[in-house]
PDB file of C-alpha atoms in Angstrom:
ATOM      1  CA  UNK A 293     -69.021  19.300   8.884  1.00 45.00           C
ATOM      2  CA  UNK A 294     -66.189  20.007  10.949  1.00 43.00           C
ATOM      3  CA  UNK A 295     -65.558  16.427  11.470  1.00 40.00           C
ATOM      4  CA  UNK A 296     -65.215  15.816   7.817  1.00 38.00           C
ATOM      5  CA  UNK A 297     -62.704  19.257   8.160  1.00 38.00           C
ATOM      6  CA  UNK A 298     -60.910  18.048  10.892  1.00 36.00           C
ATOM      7  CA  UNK A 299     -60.218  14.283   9.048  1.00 39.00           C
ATOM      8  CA  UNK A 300     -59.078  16.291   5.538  1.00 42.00           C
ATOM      9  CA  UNK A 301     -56.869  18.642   7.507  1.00 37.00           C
ATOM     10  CA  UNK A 302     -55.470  15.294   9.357  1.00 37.00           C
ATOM     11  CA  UNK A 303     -55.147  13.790   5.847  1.00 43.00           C
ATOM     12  CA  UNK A 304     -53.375  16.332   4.360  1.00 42.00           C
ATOM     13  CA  UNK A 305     -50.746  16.596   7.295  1.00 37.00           C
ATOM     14  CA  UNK A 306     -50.437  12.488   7.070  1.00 35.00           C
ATOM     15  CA  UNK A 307     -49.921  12.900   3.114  1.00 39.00           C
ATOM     16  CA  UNK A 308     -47.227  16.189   4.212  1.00 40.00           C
ATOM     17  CA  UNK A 309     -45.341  13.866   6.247  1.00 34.00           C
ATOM     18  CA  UNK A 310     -45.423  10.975   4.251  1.00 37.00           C
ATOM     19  CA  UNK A 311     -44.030  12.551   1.146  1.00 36.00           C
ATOM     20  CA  UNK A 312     -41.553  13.889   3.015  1.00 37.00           C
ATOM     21  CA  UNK A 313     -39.578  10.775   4.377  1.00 34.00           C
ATOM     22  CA  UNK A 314     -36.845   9.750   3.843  1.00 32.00           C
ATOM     23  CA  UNK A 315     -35.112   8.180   0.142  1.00 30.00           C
ATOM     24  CA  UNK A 316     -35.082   4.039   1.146  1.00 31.00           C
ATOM     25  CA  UNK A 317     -31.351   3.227   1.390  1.00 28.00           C
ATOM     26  CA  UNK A 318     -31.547   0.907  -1.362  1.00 28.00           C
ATOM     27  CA  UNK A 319     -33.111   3.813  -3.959  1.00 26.00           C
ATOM     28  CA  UNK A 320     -29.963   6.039  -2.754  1.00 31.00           C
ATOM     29  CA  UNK A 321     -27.246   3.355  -3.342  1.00 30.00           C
ATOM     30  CA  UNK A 322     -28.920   2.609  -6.918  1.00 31.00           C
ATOM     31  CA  UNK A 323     -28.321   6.454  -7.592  1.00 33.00           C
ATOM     32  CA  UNK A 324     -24.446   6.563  -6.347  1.00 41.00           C
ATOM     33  CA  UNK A 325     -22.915   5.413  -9.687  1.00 47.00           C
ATOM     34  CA  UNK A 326     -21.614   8.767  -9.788  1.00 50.00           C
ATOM     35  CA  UNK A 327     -20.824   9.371  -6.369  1.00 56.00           C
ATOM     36  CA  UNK A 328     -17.486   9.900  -4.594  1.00 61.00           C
ATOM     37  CA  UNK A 329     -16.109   8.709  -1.460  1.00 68.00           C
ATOM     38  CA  UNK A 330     -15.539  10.515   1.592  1.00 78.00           C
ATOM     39  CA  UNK A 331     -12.676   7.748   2.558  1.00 92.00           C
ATOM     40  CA  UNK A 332     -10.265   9.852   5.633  1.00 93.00           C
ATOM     41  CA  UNK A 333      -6.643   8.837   6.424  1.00 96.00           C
ATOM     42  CA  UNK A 334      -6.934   7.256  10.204  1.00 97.00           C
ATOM     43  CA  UNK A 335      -4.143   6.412  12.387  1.00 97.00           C
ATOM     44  CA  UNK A 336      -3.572   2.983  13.019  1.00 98.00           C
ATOM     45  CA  UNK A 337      -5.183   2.675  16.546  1.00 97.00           C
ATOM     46  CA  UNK A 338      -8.691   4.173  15.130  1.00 97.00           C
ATOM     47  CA  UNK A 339      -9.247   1.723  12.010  1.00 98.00           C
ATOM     48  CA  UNK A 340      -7.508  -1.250  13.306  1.00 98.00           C
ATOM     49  CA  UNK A 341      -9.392  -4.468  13.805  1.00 98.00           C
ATOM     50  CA  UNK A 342      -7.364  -6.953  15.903  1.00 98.00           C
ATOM     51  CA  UNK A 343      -9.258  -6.552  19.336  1.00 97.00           C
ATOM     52  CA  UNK A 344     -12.423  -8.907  20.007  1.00 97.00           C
ATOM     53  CA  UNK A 345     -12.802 -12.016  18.965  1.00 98.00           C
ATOM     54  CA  UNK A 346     -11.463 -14.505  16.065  1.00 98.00           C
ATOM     55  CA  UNK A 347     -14.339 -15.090  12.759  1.00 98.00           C
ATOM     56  CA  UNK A 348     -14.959 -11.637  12.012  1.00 97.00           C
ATOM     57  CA  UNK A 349     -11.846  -9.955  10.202  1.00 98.00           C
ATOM     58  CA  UNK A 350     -12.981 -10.213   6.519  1.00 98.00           C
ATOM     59  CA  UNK A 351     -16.431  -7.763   7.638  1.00 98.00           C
ATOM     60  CA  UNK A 352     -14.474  -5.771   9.827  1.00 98.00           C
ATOM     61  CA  UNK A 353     -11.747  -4.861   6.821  1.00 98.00           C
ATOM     62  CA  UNK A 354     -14.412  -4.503   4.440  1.00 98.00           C
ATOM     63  CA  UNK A 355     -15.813  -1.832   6.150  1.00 97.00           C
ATOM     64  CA  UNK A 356     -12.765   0.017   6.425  1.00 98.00           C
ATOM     65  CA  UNK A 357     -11.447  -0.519   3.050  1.00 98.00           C
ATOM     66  CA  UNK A 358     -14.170  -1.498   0.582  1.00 97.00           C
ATOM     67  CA  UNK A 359     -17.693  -0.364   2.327  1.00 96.00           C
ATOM     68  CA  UNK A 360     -16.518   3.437   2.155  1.00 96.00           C
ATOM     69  CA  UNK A 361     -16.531   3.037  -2.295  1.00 96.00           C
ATOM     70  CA  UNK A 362     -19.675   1.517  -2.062  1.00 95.00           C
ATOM     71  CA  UNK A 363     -21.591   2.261  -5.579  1.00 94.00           C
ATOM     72  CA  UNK A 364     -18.136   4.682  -6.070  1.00 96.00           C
ATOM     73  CA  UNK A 365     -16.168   4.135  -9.360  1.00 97.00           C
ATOM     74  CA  UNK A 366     -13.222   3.516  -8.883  1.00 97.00           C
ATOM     75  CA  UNK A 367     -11.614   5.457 -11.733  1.00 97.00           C
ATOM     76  CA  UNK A 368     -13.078   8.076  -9.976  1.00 96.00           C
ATOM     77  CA  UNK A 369     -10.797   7.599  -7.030  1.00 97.00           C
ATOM     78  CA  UNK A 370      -8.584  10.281  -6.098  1.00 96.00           C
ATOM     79  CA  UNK A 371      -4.557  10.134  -5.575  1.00 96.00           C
ATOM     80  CA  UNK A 372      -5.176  11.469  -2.381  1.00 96.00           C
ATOM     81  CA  UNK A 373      -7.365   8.561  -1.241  1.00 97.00           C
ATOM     82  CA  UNK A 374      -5.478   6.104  -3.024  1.00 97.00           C
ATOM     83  CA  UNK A 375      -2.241   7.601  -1.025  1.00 97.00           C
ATOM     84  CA  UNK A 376      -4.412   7.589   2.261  1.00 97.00           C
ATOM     85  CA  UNK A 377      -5.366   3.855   1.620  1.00 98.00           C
ATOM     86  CA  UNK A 378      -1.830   3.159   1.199  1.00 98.00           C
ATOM     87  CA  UNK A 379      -0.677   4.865   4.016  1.00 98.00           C
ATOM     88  CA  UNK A 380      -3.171   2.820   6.217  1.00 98.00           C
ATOM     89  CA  UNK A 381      -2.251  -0.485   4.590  1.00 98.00           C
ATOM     90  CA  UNK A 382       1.047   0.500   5.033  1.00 98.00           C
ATOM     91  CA  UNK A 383       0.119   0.771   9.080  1.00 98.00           C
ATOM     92  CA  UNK A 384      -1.169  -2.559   9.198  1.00 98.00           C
ATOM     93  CA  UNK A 385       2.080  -4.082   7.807  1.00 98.00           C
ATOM     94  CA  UNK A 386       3.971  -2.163  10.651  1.00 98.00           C
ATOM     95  CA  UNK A 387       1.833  -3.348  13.244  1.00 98.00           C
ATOM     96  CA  UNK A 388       2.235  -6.756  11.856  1.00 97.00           C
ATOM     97  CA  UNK A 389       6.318  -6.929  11.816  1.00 96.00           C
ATOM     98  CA  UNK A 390       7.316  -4.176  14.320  1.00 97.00           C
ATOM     99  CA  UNK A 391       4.122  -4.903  17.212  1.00 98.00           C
ATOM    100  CA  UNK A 392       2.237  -8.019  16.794  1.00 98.00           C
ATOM    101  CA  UNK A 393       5.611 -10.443  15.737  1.00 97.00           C
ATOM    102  CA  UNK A 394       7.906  -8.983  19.369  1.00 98.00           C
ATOM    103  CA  UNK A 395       4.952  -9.039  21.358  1.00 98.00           C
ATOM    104  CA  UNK A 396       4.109 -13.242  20.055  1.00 98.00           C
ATOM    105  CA  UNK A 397       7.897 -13.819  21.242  1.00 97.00           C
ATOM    106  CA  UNK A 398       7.540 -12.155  23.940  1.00 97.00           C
ATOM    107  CA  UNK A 399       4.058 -13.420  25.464  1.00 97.00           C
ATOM    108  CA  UNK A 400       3.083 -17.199  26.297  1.00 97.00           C
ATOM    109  CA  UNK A 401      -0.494 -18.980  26.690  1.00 98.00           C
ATOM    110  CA  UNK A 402      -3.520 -17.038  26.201  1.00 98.00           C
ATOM    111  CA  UNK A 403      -1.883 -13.534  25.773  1.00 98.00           C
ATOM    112  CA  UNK A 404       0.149 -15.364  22.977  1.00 98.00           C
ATOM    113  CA  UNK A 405      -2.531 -17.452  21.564  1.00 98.00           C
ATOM    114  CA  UNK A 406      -4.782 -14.055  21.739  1.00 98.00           C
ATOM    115  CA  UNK A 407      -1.720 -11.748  20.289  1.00 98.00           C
ATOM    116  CA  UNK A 408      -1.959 -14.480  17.077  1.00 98.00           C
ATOM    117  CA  UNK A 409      -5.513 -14.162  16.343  1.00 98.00           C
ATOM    118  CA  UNK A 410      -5.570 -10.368  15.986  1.00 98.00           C
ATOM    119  CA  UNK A 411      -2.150 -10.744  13.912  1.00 98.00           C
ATOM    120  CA  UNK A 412      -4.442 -12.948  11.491  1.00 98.00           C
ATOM    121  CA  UNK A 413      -7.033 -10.512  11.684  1.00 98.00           C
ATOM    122  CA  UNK A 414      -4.681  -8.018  11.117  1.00 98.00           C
ATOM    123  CA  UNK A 415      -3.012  -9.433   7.987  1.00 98.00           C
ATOM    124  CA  UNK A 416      -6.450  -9.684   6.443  1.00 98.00           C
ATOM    125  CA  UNK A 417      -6.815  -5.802   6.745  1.00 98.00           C
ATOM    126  CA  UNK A 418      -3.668  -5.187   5.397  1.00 98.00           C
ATOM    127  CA  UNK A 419      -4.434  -7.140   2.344  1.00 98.00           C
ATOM    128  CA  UNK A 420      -8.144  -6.336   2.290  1.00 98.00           C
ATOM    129  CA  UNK A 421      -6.388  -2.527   1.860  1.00 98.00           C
ATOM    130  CA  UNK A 422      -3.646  -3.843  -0.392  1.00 98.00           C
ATOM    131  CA  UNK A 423      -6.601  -5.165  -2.938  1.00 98.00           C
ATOM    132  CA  UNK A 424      -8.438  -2.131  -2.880  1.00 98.00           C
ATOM    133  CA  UNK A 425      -5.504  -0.119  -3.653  1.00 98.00           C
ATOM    134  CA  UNK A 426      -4.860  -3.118  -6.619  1.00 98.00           C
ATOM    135  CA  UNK A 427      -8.353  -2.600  -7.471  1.00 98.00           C
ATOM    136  CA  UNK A 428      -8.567   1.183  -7.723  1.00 98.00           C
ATOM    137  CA  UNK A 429      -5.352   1.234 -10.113  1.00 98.00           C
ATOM    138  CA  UNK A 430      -6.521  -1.474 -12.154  1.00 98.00           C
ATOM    139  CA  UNK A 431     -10.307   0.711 -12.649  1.00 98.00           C
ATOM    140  CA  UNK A 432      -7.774   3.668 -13.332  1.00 98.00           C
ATOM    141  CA  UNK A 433      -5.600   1.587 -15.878  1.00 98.00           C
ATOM    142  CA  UNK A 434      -8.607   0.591 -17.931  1.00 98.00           C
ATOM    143  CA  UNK A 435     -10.451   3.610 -18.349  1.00 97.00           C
ATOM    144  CA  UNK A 436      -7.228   5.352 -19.514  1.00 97.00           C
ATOM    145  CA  UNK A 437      -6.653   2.169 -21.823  1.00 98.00           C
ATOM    146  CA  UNK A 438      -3.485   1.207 -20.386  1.00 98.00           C
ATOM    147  CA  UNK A 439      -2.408  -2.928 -19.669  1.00 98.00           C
ATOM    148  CA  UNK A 440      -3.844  -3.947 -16.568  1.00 98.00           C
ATOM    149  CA  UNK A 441      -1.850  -7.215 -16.932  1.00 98.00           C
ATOM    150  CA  UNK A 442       0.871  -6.849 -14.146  1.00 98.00           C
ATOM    151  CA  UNK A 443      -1.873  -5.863 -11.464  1.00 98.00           C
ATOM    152  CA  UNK A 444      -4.014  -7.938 -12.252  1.00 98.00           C
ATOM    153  CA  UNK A 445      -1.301 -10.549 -11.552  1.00 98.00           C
ATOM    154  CA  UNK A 446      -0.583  -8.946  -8.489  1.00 98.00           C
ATOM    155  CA  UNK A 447      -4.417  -8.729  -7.611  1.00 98.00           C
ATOM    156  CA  UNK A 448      -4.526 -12.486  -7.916  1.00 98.00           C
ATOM    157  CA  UNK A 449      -1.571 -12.777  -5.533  1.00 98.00           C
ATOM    158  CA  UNK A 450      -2.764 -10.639  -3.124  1.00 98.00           C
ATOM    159  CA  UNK A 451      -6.200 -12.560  -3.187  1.00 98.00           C
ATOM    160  CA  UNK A 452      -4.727 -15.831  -2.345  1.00 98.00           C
ATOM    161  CA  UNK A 453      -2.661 -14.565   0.752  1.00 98.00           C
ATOM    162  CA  UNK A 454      -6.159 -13.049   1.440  1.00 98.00           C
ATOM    163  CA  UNK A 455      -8.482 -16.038   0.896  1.00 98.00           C
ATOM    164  CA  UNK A 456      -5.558 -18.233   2.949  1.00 98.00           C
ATOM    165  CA  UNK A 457      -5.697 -15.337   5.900  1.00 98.00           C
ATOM    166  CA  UNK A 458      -9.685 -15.315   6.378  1.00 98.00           C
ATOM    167  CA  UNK A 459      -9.739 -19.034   6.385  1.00 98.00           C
ATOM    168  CA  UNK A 460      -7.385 -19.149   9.236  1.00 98.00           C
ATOM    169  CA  UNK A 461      -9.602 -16.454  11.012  1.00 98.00           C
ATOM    170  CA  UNK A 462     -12.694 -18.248  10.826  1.00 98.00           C
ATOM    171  CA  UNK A 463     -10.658 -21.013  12.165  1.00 98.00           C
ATOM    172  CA  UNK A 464     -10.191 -18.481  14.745  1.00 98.00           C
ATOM    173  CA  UNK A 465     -14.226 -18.019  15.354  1.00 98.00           C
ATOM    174  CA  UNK A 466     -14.642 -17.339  18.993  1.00 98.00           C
ATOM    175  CA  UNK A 467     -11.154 -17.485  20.043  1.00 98.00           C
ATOM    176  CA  UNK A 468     -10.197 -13.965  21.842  1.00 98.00           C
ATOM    177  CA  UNK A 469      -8.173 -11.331  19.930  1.00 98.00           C
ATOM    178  CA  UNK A 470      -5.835  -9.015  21.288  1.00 98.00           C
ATOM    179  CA  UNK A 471      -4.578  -6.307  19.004  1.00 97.00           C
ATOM    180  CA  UNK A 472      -1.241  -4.122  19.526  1.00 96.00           C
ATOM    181  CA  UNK A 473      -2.588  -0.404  19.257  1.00 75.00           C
TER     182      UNK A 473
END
C-alpha cells in the first residue's frame, strides 16, 4: 500500500511538472499576430556584420532587421522603430562611404581583399534595413488606404541592389571579412 502511494504521489509530481513546461516555440510564434517588437536603436559597432567570413550576410542582416518583427504587423510598427531602423541603415551607409571605401584605397592584398568582403556584407545590411523600412511604410500605407505605388517601386529597386549584393557574398563563401567598426 505505500508502494502504490509512493508511485501516485510520483505520478502526480510527473503530471505537476509536465503541465507546467514550457509553450513549444512554434505554438508561441502562431499566437504573435498581435504582438509588437521590442526592436532597440544600436550603434553601428554592436549590430554590424562585416567581421568573419564571406556567405553569410543575408542571415546575419535578417536577424538584425527582419527576425526582430517576426509574426509582428507591420502596421503596427511604431515611428520610433521605424526612425531607429533608419538611423541604423543610415549607419551602414556611413560605414560604407566614409570607413570601408578609404580603408579599400588605402589597404592592399588580403587586408584589401578582406576590407571588400565585409563592404559586400555590409551593403546587404544596409539594404536588408532599407527594405524593412520600405516594407513597414508600405504595411502602414495600406491599412490607412493610401497608394503604395511609389514604394513599392522603390521596394523593387531596393530588392535588386539586394539580390545583386548577396549573390556577390556567397561568391564570397569562405573568403575572410574584415569590417571597419
Amino acid at each position: 500500500m505505500a508502494r502504490f502511494t509512493l508511485i501516485a504521489l510520483f505520478g502526480s509530481l510527473v503530471a505537476g511538472i509536465a503541465s507546467a513546461a514550457p509553450v513549444p516555440v512554434k505554438l508561441e510564434l502562431a499566437t504573435r499576430a498581435n504582438a509588437t517588437t521590442t526592436f532597440t536603436e544600436q550603434d553601428y559597432s554592436a549590430f554590424q556584420i562585416s567581421d568573419g567570413v564571406g556567405g553569410t550576410a543575408v542571415d546575419e542582416a535578417n536577424a538584425v532587421f527582419v527576425d526582430p518583427f517576426d509574426g509582428v504587423d507591420l502596421s503596427t510598427v511604431s515611428s520610433d522603430t521605424l526612425d531607429a531602423i533608419n538611423t541604423m541603415r543610415e549607419a551602414a551607409e556611413s560605414a560604407e562611404t566614409d570607413e570601408f571605401d578609404p580603408q579599400i584605397d588605402a589597404a592592399s592584398g588580403a587586408t584589401a581583399d578582406a576590407l571588400s568582403v565585409g563592404k559586400t556584407k555590409n551593403k546587404v545590411l544596409k539594404l536588408t534595413g532599407e527594405i524593412q523600412a520600405i516594407n513597414i511604410k508600405i504595411a502602414q500605407a495600406q491599412a490607412k488606404g493610401e497608394d503604395t505605388s511609389d514604394l513599392e517601386d522603390s521596394l523593387d529597386e531596393e530588392q535588386t541592389k539586394l539580390n545583386s549584393n548577396i549573390a556577390a557574398d556567397k561568391a564570397n563563401a569562405g573568403k575572410t571579412s574584415q569590417g571597419v567598426a
